[in-house]
Short mmCIF file of C-alpha atoms (C1' of nucleotides) in Angstrom, two decimals:
data_model
loop_
_atom_site.label_atom_id
_atom_site.label_comp_id
_atom_site.label_asym_id
_atom_site.label_seq_id
_atom_site.Cartn_x
_atom_site.Cartn_y
_atom_site.Cartn_z
CA UNK D 1 -78.22 -14.28 -57.58
CA UNK D 2 -77.96 -16.88 -60.32
CA UNK D 3 -77.82 -16.66 -63.97
CA UNK D 4 -80.68 -17.82 -66.11
CA UNK D 5 -79.22 -21.26 -66.09
CA UNK D 6 -78.78 -23.34 -63.01
CA UNK D 7 -75.11 -23.92 -62.36
CA UNK D 8 -73.66 -22.14 -65.43
CA UNK D 9 -70.98 -19.57 -64.80
CA UNK D 10 -70.94 -15.87 -65.94
CA UNK D 11 -68.67 -16.09 -68.91
CA UNK D 12 -69.77 -17.33 -72.26
CA UNK D 13 -68.81 -16.35 -75.70
CA UNK D 14 -72.26 -16.34 -77.08
CA UNK D 15 -74.54 -14.46 -74.45
CA UNK D 16 -76.43 -17.75 -73.79
CA UNK D 17 -79.72 -17.70 -75.37
CA UNK D 18 -82.23 -17.59 -72.77
CA UNK D 19 -84.11 -20.49 -74.34
CA UNK D 20 -81.42 -22.95 -73.45
CA UNK D 21 -81.04 -21.80 -69.96
CA UNK D 22 -84.85 -21.87 -69.32
CA UNK D 23 -85.12 -25.32 -70.69
CA UNK D 24 -82.08 -26.65 -68.75
CA UNK D 25 -83.49 -25.02 -65.51
CA UNK D 26 -86.88 -26.84 -66.15
CA UNK D 27 -85.05 -30.12 -66.25
CA UNK D 28 -82.56 -29.62 -63.42
CA UNK D 29 -85.15 -28.29 -61.04
CA UNK D 30 -87.55 -31.00 -61.86
CA UNK D 31 -90.24 -28.99 -63.52
CA UNK D 32 -90.16 -31.66 -66.22
CA UNK D 33 -89.50 -35.24 -64.99
CA UNK D 34 -87.38 -37.94 -66.45
CA UNK D 35 -89.25 -39.66 -69.14
CA UNK D 36 -91.29 -36.71 -70.03
CA UNK D 37 -91.61 -35.91 -73.76
CA UNK D 38 -90.18 -32.49 -74.84
CA UNK D 39 -91.98 -32.07 -78.28
CA UNK D 40 -90.55 -29.31 -80.29
CA UNK D 41 -93.81 -28.11 -81.66
CA UNK D 42 -95.30 -27.85 -78.04
CA UNK D 43 -92.27 -26.01 -76.71
CA UNK D 44 -92.24 -23.79 -79.60
CA UNK D 45 -95.80 -22.63 -78.78
CA UNK D 46 -94.97 -22.29 -75.14
CA UNK D 47 -92.11 -20.08 -75.69
CA UNK D 48 -93.53 -18.27 -78.65
CA UNK D 49 -90.77 -18.96 -81.15
CA UNK D 50 -90.49 -21.34 -83.97
CA UNK D 51 -89.24 -24.88 -83.86
CA UNK D 52 -85.82 -24.04 -85.00
CA UNK D 53 -84.38 -22.30 -81.86
CA UNK D 54 -86.10 -24.96 -79.86
CA UNK D 55 -84.49 -27.66 -81.77
CA UNK D 56 -81.05 -26.18 -81.36
CA UNK D 57 -81.46 -25.87 -77.64
CA UNK D 58 -82.66 -29.49 -77.38
CA UNK D 59 -79.54 -30.67 -79.35
CA UNK D 60 -77.34 -28.88 -76.99
CA UNK D 61 -79.10 -30.40 -74.05
CA UNK D 62 -78.60 -33.76 -75.58
CA UNK D 63 -74.93 -32.99 -75.86
CA UNK D 64 -75.13 -32.13 -72.14
CA UNK D 65 -76.58 -35.50 -71.29
CA UNK D 66 -79.89 -33.91 -70.06
CA UNK D 67 -82.15 -35.25 -72.65
CA UNK D 68 -82.28 -38.10 -75.21
CA UNK D 69 -83.30 -37.44 -78.82
CA UNK D 70 -84.77 -40.48 -80.18
CA UNK D 71 -84.97 -40.02 -84.03
CA UNK D 72 -88.42 -39.44 -85.44
CA UNK D 73 -89.92 -40.50 -82.02
CA UNK D 74 -89.30 -37.55 -79.62
CA UNK D 75 -86.98 -35.94 -77.07
CA UNK D 76 -87.20 -37.15 -73.61
CA UNK D 77 -85.82 -36.01 -70.35
CA UNK D 78 -83.18 -38.35 -69.25
CA UNK D 79 -82.56 -39.99 -65.95
CA UNK D 80 -78.97 -40.85 -65.07
CA UNK D 81 -78.41 -44.42 -64.29
CA UNK D 82 -77.10 -45.47 -60.93
CA UNK D 83 -73.81 -46.38 -62.65
CA UNK D 84 -73.56 -42.88 -64.26
CA UNK D 85 -74.33 -41.23 -60.89
CA UNK D 86 -71.38 -43.11 -59.39
CA UNK D 87 -69.21 -42.18 -62.27
CA UNK D 88 -70.17 -38.55 -61.91
CA UNK D 89 -69.26 -38.54 -58.25
CA UNK D 90 -65.88 -39.84 -59.06
CA UNK D 91 -65.37 -36.94 -61.52
CA UNK D 92 -66.76 -34.57 -58.84
CA UNK D 93 -64.20 -35.73 -56.43
CA UNK D 94 -61.31 -35.21 -59.01
CA UNK D 95 -62.65 -31.73 -60.01
CA UNK D 96 -63.12 -30.46 -56.46
CA UNK D 97 -59.83 -31.84 -55.48
CA UNK D 98 -58.12 -30.18 -58.31
CA UNK D 99 -59.94 -27.02 -57.33
CA UNK D 100 -58.88 -27.06 -53.69
CA UNK D 101 -55.34 -27.64 -54.74
CA UNK D 102 -55.26 -24.78 -57.23
CA UNK D 103 -56.82 -22.57 -54.72
CA UNK D 104 -54.42 -23.42 -51.96
CA UNK D 105 -51.56 -22.63 -54.40
CA UNK D 106 -53.19 -19.26 -55.22
CA UNK D 107 -53.13 -18.15 -51.53
CA UNK D 108 -55.19 -15.32 -50.08
CA UNK D 109 -57.91 -14.56 -52.59
CA UNK D 110 -61.34 -13.17 -52.27
CA UNK D 111 -62.80 -16.43 -52.60
CA UNK D 112 -61.07 -17.68 -49.61
CA UNK D 113 -62.72 -15.06 -47.57
CA UNK D 114 -66.13 -15.99 -49.10
CA UNK D 115 -65.58 -19.51 -48.04
CA UNK D 116 -64.85 -18.60 -44.40
CA UNK D 117 -67.91 -16.47 -44.30
CA UNK D 118 -69.92 -19.34 -45.79
CA UNK D 119 -68.65 -21.68 -42.98
CA UNK D 120 -69.68 -18.99 -40.31
CA UNK D 121 -73.19 -18.81 -41.79
CA UNK D 122 -73.38 -22.55 -42.04
CA UNK D 123 -72.62 -22.78 -38.33
CA UNK D 124 -75.56 -20.65 -37.55
CA UNK D 125 -77.70 -22.63 -39.91
CA UNK D 126 -76.59 -25.84 -38.04
CA UNK D 127 -77.32 -24.40 -34.77
CA UNK D 128 -80.82 -23.51 -35.86
CA UNK D 129 -81.22 -26.73 -37.51
CA UNK D 130 -82.23 -24.99 -40.86
CA UNK D 131 -81.47 -27.67 -43.45
CA UNK D 132 -82.90 -25.78 -46.26
CA UNK D 133 -80.62 -22.86 -45.76
CA UNK D 134 -77.76 -25.22 -45.06
CA UNK D 135 -78.28 -26.97 -48.41
CA UNK D 136 -78.02 -23.79 -50.05
CA UNK D 137 -74.95 -22.76 -48.40
CA UNK D 138 -73.32 -26.20 -49.30
CA UNK D 139 -74.02 -25.64 -52.75
CA UNK D 140 -72.49 -22.10 -52.42
CA UNK D 141 -69.46 -23.51 -50.69
CA UNK D 142 -68.48 -26.00 -53.44
CA UNK D 143 -69.49 -23.51 -56.23
CA UNK D 144 -67.11 -20.68 -54.64
CA UNK D 145 -64.45 -23.24 -54.12
CA UNK D 146 -64.31 -24.27 -57.75
CA UNK D 147 -64.49 -20.59 -58.84
CA UNK D 148 -61.67 -19.74 -56.56
CA UNK D 149 -59.51 -22.10 -58.47
CA UNK D 150 -59.50 -19.44 -61.31
CA UNK D 151 -59.62 -22.08 -64.09
CA UNK D 152 -62.26 -21.58 -66.58
CA UNK D 153 -61.88 -24.82 -68.26
CA UNK D 154 -62.41 -26.53 -65.00
CA UNK D 155 -65.38 -24.49 -64.18
CA UNK D 156 -66.86 -25.35 -67.66
CA UNK D 157 -66.43 -29.03 -67.16
CA UNK D 158 -67.64 -28.79 -63.56
CA UNK D 159 -70.82 -26.97 -64.59
CA UNK D 160 -71.46 -29.65 -67.20
CA UNK D 161 -71.09 -32.34 -64.70
CA UNK D 162 -73.24 -30.70 -61.99
CA UNK D 163 -76.10 -29.85 -64.34
CA UNK D 164 -76.22 -33.42 -65.18
CA UNK D 165 -76.07 -34.52 -61.60
CA UNK D 166 -79.17 -32.24 -60.99
CA UNK D 167 -77.33 -31.45 -57.86
CA UNK D 168 -79.99 -29.71 -55.98
CA UNK D 169 -82.38 -32.53 -55.49
CA UNK D 170 -79.86 -35.10 -54.73
CA UNK D 171 -77.82 -33.18 -52.38
CA UNK D 172 -80.91 -31.88 -50.35
CA UNK D 173 -81.90 -35.53 -49.89
CA UNK D 174 -78.46 -36.34 -48.74
CA UNK D 175 -78.20 -33.80 -46.17
CA UNK D 176 -81.10 -35.12 -44.22
CA UNK D 177 -79.14 -38.01 -43.25
CA UNK D 178 -78.44 -38.11 -39.44
CA UNK D 179 -75.08 -36.50 -38.36
CA UNK D 180 -74.08 -35.74 -41.79
CA UNK D 181 -75.02 -31.98 -41.39
CA UNK D 182 -72.63 -31.31 -38.61
CA UNK D 183 -69.96 -33.43 -40.01
CA UNK D 184 -70.26 -31.49 -43.52
CA UNK D 185 -69.59 -28.24 -41.72
CA UNK D 186 -66.51 -29.41 -39.87
CA UNK D 187 -65.21 -30.87 -43.07
CA UNK D 188 -65.68 -27.46 -44.68
CA UNK D 189 -63.64 -25.96 -41.92
CA UNK D 190 -60.89 -28.49 -42.35
CA UNK D 191 -60.60 -27.75 -46.14
CA UNK D 192 -60.42 -24.01 -45.45
CA UNK D 193 -57.56 -24.71 -42.94
CA UNK D 194 -55.66 -26.68 -45.47
CA UNK D 195 -56.09 -24.04 -48.20
CA UNK D 196 -55.30 -21.27 -45.78
CA UNK D 197 -52.03 -22.99 -44.83
CA UNK D 198 -51.15 -23.10 -48.54
CA UNK D 199 -50.71 -26.79 -48.70
CA UNK D 200 -52.05 -27.94 -52.00
CA UNK D 201 -51.70 -31.53 -51.44
CA UNK D 202 -53.25 -31.48 -48.14
CA UNK D 203 -56.07 -29.32 -49.55
CA UNK D 204 -56.78 -31.71 -52.25
CA UNK D 205 -56.63 -34.72 -49.90
CA UNK D 206 -59.09 -33.16 -47.45
CA UNK D 207 -61.30 -32.08 -50.23
CA UNK D 208 -61.43 -35.31 -51.87
CA UNK D 209 -62.21 -37.10 -48.61
CA UNK D 210 -65.04 -34.68 -48.01
CA UNK D 211 -66.51 -35.27 -51.57
CA UNK D 212 -66.10 -38.93 -51.27
CA UNK D 213 -67.96 -38.92 -48.00
CA UNK D 214 -70.79 -36.68 -49.37
CA UNK D 215 -71.00 -38.88 -52.40
CA UNK D 216 -71.31 -42.07 -50.46
CA UNK D 217 -74.21 -40.54 -48.58
CA UNK D 218 -75.70 -39.21 -51.81
CA UNK D 219 -75.35 -42.59 -53.33
CA UNK D 220 -77.03 -44.11 -50.47
CA UNK D 221 -79.88 -41.60 -50.78
CA UNK D 222 -80.40 -42.15 -54.19
CA UNK D 223 -80.55 -45.87 -54.02
CA UNK D 224 -80.68 -47.77 -50.87
CA UNK D 225 -78.77 -50.86 -51.50
CA UNK D 226 -75.57 -50.80 -53.38
CA UNK D 227 -72.42 -51.12 -51.24
CA UNK D 228 -69.34 -49.53 -52.40
CA UNK D 229 -65.76 -49.81 -51.43
CA UNK D 230 -64.27 -46.60 -50.24
CA UNK D 231 -60.62 -45.55 -51.13
CA UNK D 232 -58.25 -45.07 -48.27
CA UNK W 1 -58.89 -47.58 -87.60
CA UNK W 2 -60.26 -44.45 -85.96
CA UNK W 3 -63.95 -43.37 -85.82
CA UNK W 4 -65.23 -40.63 -87.83
CA UNK W 5 -64.48 -38.30 -85.13
CA UNK W 6 -60.98 -37.78 -83.81
CA UNK W 7 -60.85 -38.77 -80.26
CA UNK W 8 -64.55 -39.67 -79.75
CA UNK W 9 -65.31 -43.09 -78.13
CA UNK W 10 -67.43 -45.76 -79.61
CA UNK W 11 -70.71 -45.29 -77.59
CA UNK W 12 -73.09 -42.57 -78.44
CA UNK W 13 -76.84 -42.47 -77.93
CA UNK W 14 -77.57 -40.82 -81.29
CA UNK W 15 -75.25 -42.59 -83.86
CA UNK W 16 -73.16 -39.60 -84.42
CA UNK W 17 -74.12 -37.85 -87.49
CA UNK W 18 -71.13 -38.06 -89.83
CA UNK W 19 -71.24 -34.38 -90.56
CA UNK W 20 -70.26 -33.39 -86.88
CA UNK W 21 -67.50 -35.91 -86.81
CA UNK W 22 -66.09 -34.80 -90.25
CA UNK W 23 -66.15 -31.05 -89.34
CA UNK W 24 -64.58 -31.86 -86.01
CA UNK W 25 -61.87 -33.89 -87.64
CA UNK W 26 -61.11 -31.14 -90.08
CA UNK W 27 -60.53 -28.88 -87.13
CA UNK W 28 -58.47 -31.11 -84.90
CA UNK W 29 -56.26 -32.22 -87.72
CA UNK W 30 -55.72 -28.78 -89.11
CA UNK W 31 -57.42 -29.01 -92.36
CA UNK W 32 -58.99 -25.77 -91.38
CA UNK W 33 -56.81 -23.31 -89.49
CA UNK W 34 -57.62 -21.23 -86.40
CA UNK W 35 -59.25 -17.88 -87.65
CA UNK W 36 -60.71 -19.61 -90.90
CA UNK W 37 -64.45 -18.71 -91.67
CA UNK W 38 -66.69 -21.70 -91.75
CA UNK W 39 -69.55 -20.21 -93.64
CA UNK W 40 -72.87 -22.32 -93.36
CA UNK W 41 -73.73 -21.90 -97.13
CA UNK W 42 -70.20 -22.85 -98.24
CA UNK W 43 -70.11 -25.97 -96.08
CA UNK W 44 -73.61 -26.97 -97.16
CA UNK W 45 -72.62 -27.13 -100.70
CA UNK W 46 -69.39 -28.86 -99.92
CA UNK W 47 -71.29 -31.61 -98.03
CA UNK W 48 -74.14 -31.44 -100.36
CA UNK W 49 -76.87 -30.92 -97.51
CA UNK W 50 -78.92 -28.03 -96.58
CA UNK W 51 -77.73 -25.30 -94.05
CA UNK W 52 -79.74 -26.75 -91.16
CA UNK W 53 -77.71 -29.79 -90.43
CA UNK W 54 -74.56 -27.91 -90.90
CA UNK W 55 -75.72 -25.23 -88.54
CA UNK W 56 -76.51 -27.78 -85.89
CA UNK W 57 -73.11 -29.34 -86.22
CA UNK W 58 -71.55 -25.90 -85.91
CA UNK W 59 -73.56 -25.13 -82.77
CA UNK W 60 -72.18 -28.41 -81.16
CA UNK W 61 -68.81 -27.57 -82.11
CA UNK W 62 -69.15 -24.18 -80.34
CA UNK W 63 -70.21 -25.98 -77.35
CA UNK W 64 -67.14 -28.00 -77.50
CA UNK W 65 -65.03 -24.97 -77.86
CA UNK W 66 -63.74 -25.64 -81.32
CA UNK W 67 -65.39 -22.78 -83.08
CA UNK W 68 -66.66 -19.31 -82.19
CA UNK W 69 -70.08 -18.25 -83.63
CA UNK W 70 -70.14 -14.58 -83.93
CA UNK W 71 -73.76 -13.52 -84.39
CA UNK W 72 -74.44 -12.44 -87.92
CA UNK W 73 -70.81 -12.28 -88.70
CA UNK W 74 -69.66 -15.93 -89.02
CA UNK W 75 -68.34 -18.97 -87.47
CA UNK W 76 -64.66 -19.13 -87.09
CA UNK W 77 -62.21 -21.90 -86.01
CA UNK W 78 -61.06 -21.06 -82.60
CA UNK W 79 -57.58 -21.03 -81.25
CA UNK W 80 -57.12 -21.92 -77.66
CA UNK W 81 -55.24 -19.03 -75.72
CA UNK W 82 -52.00 -19.82 -73.99
CA UNK W 83 -54.02 -19.67 -70.65
CA UNK W 84 -56.48 -22.11 -71.90
CA UNK W 85 -53.88 -24.52 -73.06
CA UNK W 86 -52.40 -24.27 -69.47
CA UNK W 87 -55.70 -24.82 -67.90
CA UNK W 88 -56.53 -27.77 -70.06
CA UNK W 89 -53.27 -29.45 -69.15
CA UNK W 90 -54.22 -29.20 -65.45
CA UNK W 91 -57.54 -30.87 -66.34
CA UNK W 92 -55.64 -33.45 -68.32
CA UNK W 93 -53.53 -34.16 -65.37
CA UNK W 94 -56.57 -34.60 -63.03
CA UNK W 95 -58.41 -36.81 -65.64
CA UNK W 96 -55.52 -39.14 -66.44
CA UNK W 97 -54.63 -39.33 -62.50
CA UNK W 98 -58.06 -40.31 -61.86
CA UNK W 99 -58.00 -42.92 -64.58
CA UNK W 100 -54.82 -44.35 -63.44
CA UNK W 101 -56.09 -44.73 -59.93
CA UNK W 102 -59.41 -46.29 -61.04
CA UNK W 103 -57.41 -48.63 -63.32
CA UNK W 104 -55.22 -49.67 -60.58
CA UNK W 105 -58.13 -50.42 -58.38
CA UNK W 106 -59.67 -52.61 -61.13
CA UNK W 107 -56.69 -54.74 -61.12
CA UNK W 108 -55.88 -57.10 -63.99
CA UNK W 109 -57.91 -56.19 -67.00
CA UNK W 110 -57.41 -56.45 -70.71
CA UNK W 111 -56.44 -52.78 -70.84
CA UNK W 112 -53.48 -53.41 -68.66
CA UNK W 113 -52.08 -56.06 -71.02
CA UNK W 114 -52.61 -53.55 -73.94
CA UNK W 115 -50.61 -50.94 -71.95
CA UNK W 116 -47.73 -53.41 -71.40
CA UNK W 117 -47.61 -54.30 -75.10
CA UNK W 118 -47.76 -50.55 -75.94
CA UNK W 119 -44.68 -49.98 -73.87
CA UNK W 120 -42.88 -52.91 -75.56
CA UNK W 121 -43.63 -51.54 -78.97
CA UNK W 122 -42.58 -48.20 -77.67
CA UNK W 123 -39.30 -49.64 -76.73
CA UNK W 124 -38.76 -50.73 -80.27
CA UNK W 125 -39.82 -47.46 -81.64
CA UNK W 126 -37.40 -45.52 -79.48
CA UNK W 127 -34.50 -47.91 -80.40
CA UNK W 128 -35.28 -47.11 -84.15
CA UNK W 129 -35.71 -43.54 -83.33
CA UNK W 130 -39.17 -43.60 -85.05
CA UNK W 131 -40.67 -40.48 -83.57
CA UNK W 132 -43.85 -40.66 -85.76
CA UNK W 133 -44.61 -44.18 -84.65
CA UNK W 134 -43.80 -43.29 -81.03
CA UNK W 135 -46.12 -40.25 -81.11
CA UNK W 136 -48.98 -42.60 -82.20
CA UNK W 137 -48.18 -44.95 -79.55
CA UNK W 138 -48.12 -42.27 -76.85
CA UNK W 139 -51.60 -41.22 -77.94
CA UNK W 140 -52.67 -44.80 -77.81
CA UNK W 141 -51.25 -45.27 -74.39
CA UNK W 142 -53.16 -42.46 -72.78
CA UNK W 143 -56.29 -43.41 -74.58
CA UNK W 144 -56.08 -46.87 -73.57
CA UNK W 145 -55.41 -45.92 -69.82
CA UNK W 146 -58.54 -43.63 -69.70
CA UNK W 147 -60.59 -46.39 -71.43
CA UNK W 148 -59.24 -48.89 -68.84
CA UNK W 149 -60.77 -46.72 -66.10
CA UNK W 150 -64.10 -47.98 -67.30
CA UNK W 151 -65.81 -44.67 -66.48
CA UNK W 152 -67.91 -43.45 -69.45
CA UNK W 153 -68.42 -40.01 -67.97
CA UNK W 154 -64.70 -39.69 -67.56
CA UNK W 155 -64.16 -40.82 -71.05
CA UNK W 156 -66.72 -38.11 -72.25
CA UNK W 157 -65.00 -35.38 -70.50
CA UNK W 158 -61.75 -36.40 -71.46
CA UNK W 159 -62.55 -36.76 -75.29
CA UNK W 160 -64.01 -33.22 -75.01
CA UNK W 161 -60.90 -31.89 -73.52
CA UNK W 162 -58.59 -33.62 -75.97
CA UNK W 163 -60.45 -32.49 -79.00
CA UNK W 164 -60.05 -29.01 -77.86
CA UNK W 165 -56.58 -29.51 -77.14
CA UNK W 166 -56.23 -30.78 -80.67
CA UNK W 167 -53.61 -33.15 -79.08
CA UNK W 168 -51.94 -34.60 -82.14
CA UNK W 169 -50.33 -31.43 -83.44
CA UNK W 170 -49.05 -30.20 -80.02
CA UNK W 171 -47.79 -33.60 -78.78
CA UNK W 172 -45.99 -34.48 -81.98
CA UNK W 173 -43.88 -31.27 -81.57
CA UNK W 174 -43.43 -31.95 -77.95
CA UNK W 175 -41.85 -35.36 -78.39
CA UNK W 176 -39.10 -34.09 -80.59
CA UNK W 177 -37.46 -32.34 -77.62
CA UNK W 178 -34.29 -33.92 -76.69
CA UNK W 179 -34.33 -36.74 -74.23
CA UNK W 180 -38.01 -36.47 -73.63
CA UNK W 181 -38.76 -39.42 -75.82
CA UNK W 182 -36.80 -41.94 -73.77
CA UNK W 183 -37.94 -40.34 -70.49
CA UNK W 184 -41.57 -40.73 -71.67
CA UNK W 185 -41.26 -44.40 -72.15
CA UNK W 186 -39.65 -45.04 -68.73
CA UNK W 187 -42.43 -42.95 -67.05
CA UNK W 188 -45.02 -45.15 -68.90
CA UNK W 189 -43.28 -48.23 -67.77
CA UNK W 190 -43.33 -46.85 -64.09
CA UNK W 191 -47.15 -46.08 -64.49
CA UNK W 192 -47.75 -49.74 -65.44
CA UNK W 193 -45.81 -50.85 -62.48
CA UNK W 194 -47.76 -48.90 -60.11
CA UNK W 195 -50.95 -50.04 -61.61
CA UNK W 196 -49.85 -53.73 -61.53
CA UNK W 197 -49.14 -53.52 -57.94
CA UNK W 198 -52.81 -52.42 -57.51
CA UNK W 199 -51.74 -49.22 -55.58
CA UNK W 200 -54.24 -46.54 -56.69
CA UNK W 201 -52.45 -43.81 -54.84
CA UNK W 202 -49.08 -44.56 -56.27
CA UNK W 203 -50.48 -44.87 -59.70
CA UNK W 204 -52.22 -41.68 -59.63
CA UNK W 205 -49.19 -39.86 -58.28
CA UNK W 206 -46.97 -41.26 -60.96
CA UNK W 207 -49.40 -40.60 -63.64
CA UNK W 208 -49.91 -36.99 -62.66
CA UNK W 209 -46.20 -36.50 -62.44
CA UNK W 210 -45.87 -37.91 -65.85
CA UNK W 211 -48.63 -35.74 -67.37
CA UNK W 212 -47.14 -32.69 -65.66
CA UNK W 213 -43.78 -33.23 -67.21
CA UNK W 214 -45.30 -33.70 -70.65
CA UNK W 215 -47.56 -30.77 -70.31
CA UNK W 216 -44.47 -28.53 -69.34
CA UNK W 217 -42.78 -29.66 -72.63
CA UNK W 218 -45.94 -29.23 -74.51
CA UNK W 219 -46.62 -25.85 -73.14
CA UNK W 220 -43.17 -24.93 -74.35
CA UNK W 221 -43.80 -26.23 -77.87
CA UNK W 222 -47.17 -24.28 -77.87
CA UNK W 223 -45.38 -21.00 -77.07
CA UNK W 224 -42.81 -21.73 -79.57
CA UNK W 225 -45.32 -22.20 -82.14
CA UNK W 226 -46.97 -19.02 -81.03
CA UNK W 227 -43.68 -17.11 -81.39
CA UNK W 228 -43.19 -18.37 -85.01
CA UNK W 229 -46.47 -16.92 -86.16
CA UNK W 230 -45.94 -13.41 -84.85
CA UNK W 231 -42.94 -12.21 -86.71
CA UNK W 232 -44.67 -10.98 -89.88
"C1'" DT J 1 -111.34 -62.40 -77.77
"C1'" DT J 2 -107.36 -62.29 -80.48
"C1'" DA J 3 -104.40 -61.71 -84.18
"C1'" DC J 4 -102.91 -58.82 -87.67
"C1'" DA J 5 -102.93 -55.59 -91.25
"C1'" DA J 6 -104.11 -50.84 -92.69
"C1'" DT J 7 -104.51 -46.32 -91.55
"C1'" DT J 8 -104.00 -42.34 -88.81
"C1'" DT J 9 -101.42 -39.58 -85.81
"C1'" DG J 10 -97.50 -37.53 -84.04
"C1'" DT J 11 -92.75 -36.62 -84.02
"C1'" DT J 12 -88.26 -35.30 -85.71
"C1'" DG J 13 -85.14 -34.53 -90.17
"C1'" DC J 14 -84.20 -31.45 -93.66
"C1'" DA J 15 -84.83 -27.80 -97.16
"C1'" DT J 16 -85.62 -23.13 -98.16
"C1'" DG J 17 -87.20 -18.36 -98.05
"C1'" DC J 18 -86.64 -14.04 -95.95
"C1'" DA J 19 -85.34 -10.72 -92.49
"C1'" DA J 20 -81.72 -8.50 -89.59
"C1'" DG J 21 -77.49 -7.08 -88.90
"C1'" DA J 22 -72.32 -6.58 -89.44
"C1'" DA J 23 -68.64 -5.49 -92.35
"C1'" DA J 24 -66.64 -4.45 -96.49
"C1'" DT J 25 -66.83 -1.50 -100.49
"C1'" DG J 26 -67.60 2.43 -103.08
"C1'" DC J 27 -68.53 7.22 -103.53
"C1'" DT J 28 -68.54 11.97 -102.61
"C1'" DA J 29 -66.72 16.17 -100.73
"C1'" DG J 30 -63.02 18.74 -99.14
"C1'" DC G 1 -55.09 11.83 -100.34
"C1'" DT G 2 -58.21 11.44 -96.58
"C1'" DA G 3 -62.56 11.26 -93.96
"C1'" DG G 4 -67.03 10.30 -93.68
"C1'" DC G 5 -71.44 8.53 -95.40
"C1'" DA G 6 -74.29 5.53 -98.18
"C1'" DT G 7 -74.65 1.25 -100.44
"C1'" DT G 8 -73.76 -3.19 -101.25
"C1'" DT G 9 -72.51 -7.82 -99.84
"C1'" DC G 10 -72.19 -11.45 -96.95
"C1'" DT G 11 -73.32 -13.89 -92.88
"C1'" DT G 12 -76.27 -15.77 -89.50
"C1'" DG G 13 -81.08 -16.00 -87.10
"C1'" DC G 14 -85.64 -17.70 -87.60
"C1'" DA G 15 -89.98 -19.29 -89.59
"C1'" DT G 16 -92.34 -22.50 -92.19
"C1'" DG G 17 -93.37 -26.33 -95.39
"C1'" DC G 18 -92.85 -30.99 -96.44
"C1'" DA G 19 -91.00 -35.66 -96.31
"C1'" DA G 20 -89.68 -39.89 -93.55
"C1'" DC G 21 -90.46 -42.61 -90.25
"C1'" DA G 22 -92.40 -44.61 -85.69
"C1'" DA G 23 -96.04 -45.72 -82.98
"C1'" DA G 24 -100.68 -45.73 -81.80
"C1'" DT G 25 -105.26 -46.55 -83.42
"C1'" DT G 26 -108.66 -48.67 -85.89
"C1'" DG G 27 -110.75 -52.01 -88.69
"C1'" DT G 28 -111.33 -56.82 -89.98
"C1'" DA G 29 -111.47 -61.61 -90.10
"C1'" DA G 30 -111.33 -65.91 -87.63
#
DNA sequence: TTACAATTTGTTGCATGCAAGAAATGCTAG
DNA sequence: CTAGCATTTCTTGCATGCAACAAATTGTAA
């Protein structure tokens, strides 16, 4: 299953102090809500350590954009602005497009098989109308695709981005939109086809279209009004 | 003219403790070399503060990939592997391609004028054979282009990437390759043309081609530098 | 009640002490 | 000289105390 942190990958020079991961997960999964105060002293007591390691973790989270440290006032869980969400989806599109292209260039790798199996399971989830399972599979699909690009720097930046997007909550809302669920699965299949035919350009294009479509749904779900122009 | 940090942008929630920026610049500009030990106590004396803020800054730099903290051994300036350099250039291509597309979609903005003027100055630098000035202008061109995309998240990730690439040293060597200098200027002009004609796809394509070409040169230069260290 | 100043409370920022561990050094035996 | 072990040194990891500052609270006067 997953590591202690939410979207974080396996490799890390320092073995990832559990503290940072646990705090990050609390934020990403919504255990603590935007605006909540994360006081060093209180956290230190909760985790039964001193303020120092807590403080270091909070500084990291600030760098990751998950919290805001207001000097001598407090550290607060941050909520991305609508603009930031839009910006991050642009980046998501670029990252996953790049990943699809790189994966297509690599050819037949284990990750490609994983993707095929993912779509098969997704098909069954769609038939059963199991939105919860499907949401999980969607996450796995994108995660596997990026991993398959075999580019650690890309993975690093991608994880950073997705943590800040607090992917789970936004996407699970998105998928409940009518029709989007079946569409999404078909698009995943199209992506696999493009990758399988070892056509990096096509793979990137299809992937980016897919992400753009999802993003639009997600943006709609996050905020009702706000009409955006779509590239094409 | 630059901020305290090297490639960092203006906006930052916390006003960017000077310490972090100064340390970062020391690494990026090569004042301290890869493999060098950055001992907390020594730095604390140099900067006339206690170990605590030094320690926090070093942890940030670890997160940025500039140093490696080996537990209870020391913090060392990190040197990107050849693979990482390759990976980062892939990301650079994606980032700047995205930026070019976004900028093309924005249309006529101040940054576009800055780019035009940059090329004009570059032309003069080429004619005079002033490689040093040209190197600076190249940096400015790419920096302005990304800024012109008006996407702060993109800028954040881009800055993170470029700091780790320690751009200056690699690029300045790159440009000395024969012919590359004039080519580079022409490509910059082509990028501006695509952006001016408000064709995001074309702009992205041309930009990515340009970055790919530069990257290849830079990769060669980096390998060359690598070889020069080994014989000993 | 309202305005406003003084005080109290709560939080982070920084300095410092000490312990844990890794690596270098020296020492001893052969 | 070499190998192996003890010791010393150097470094980070963490705990804690105190100062600086912001914000909330209280008290007071009109």
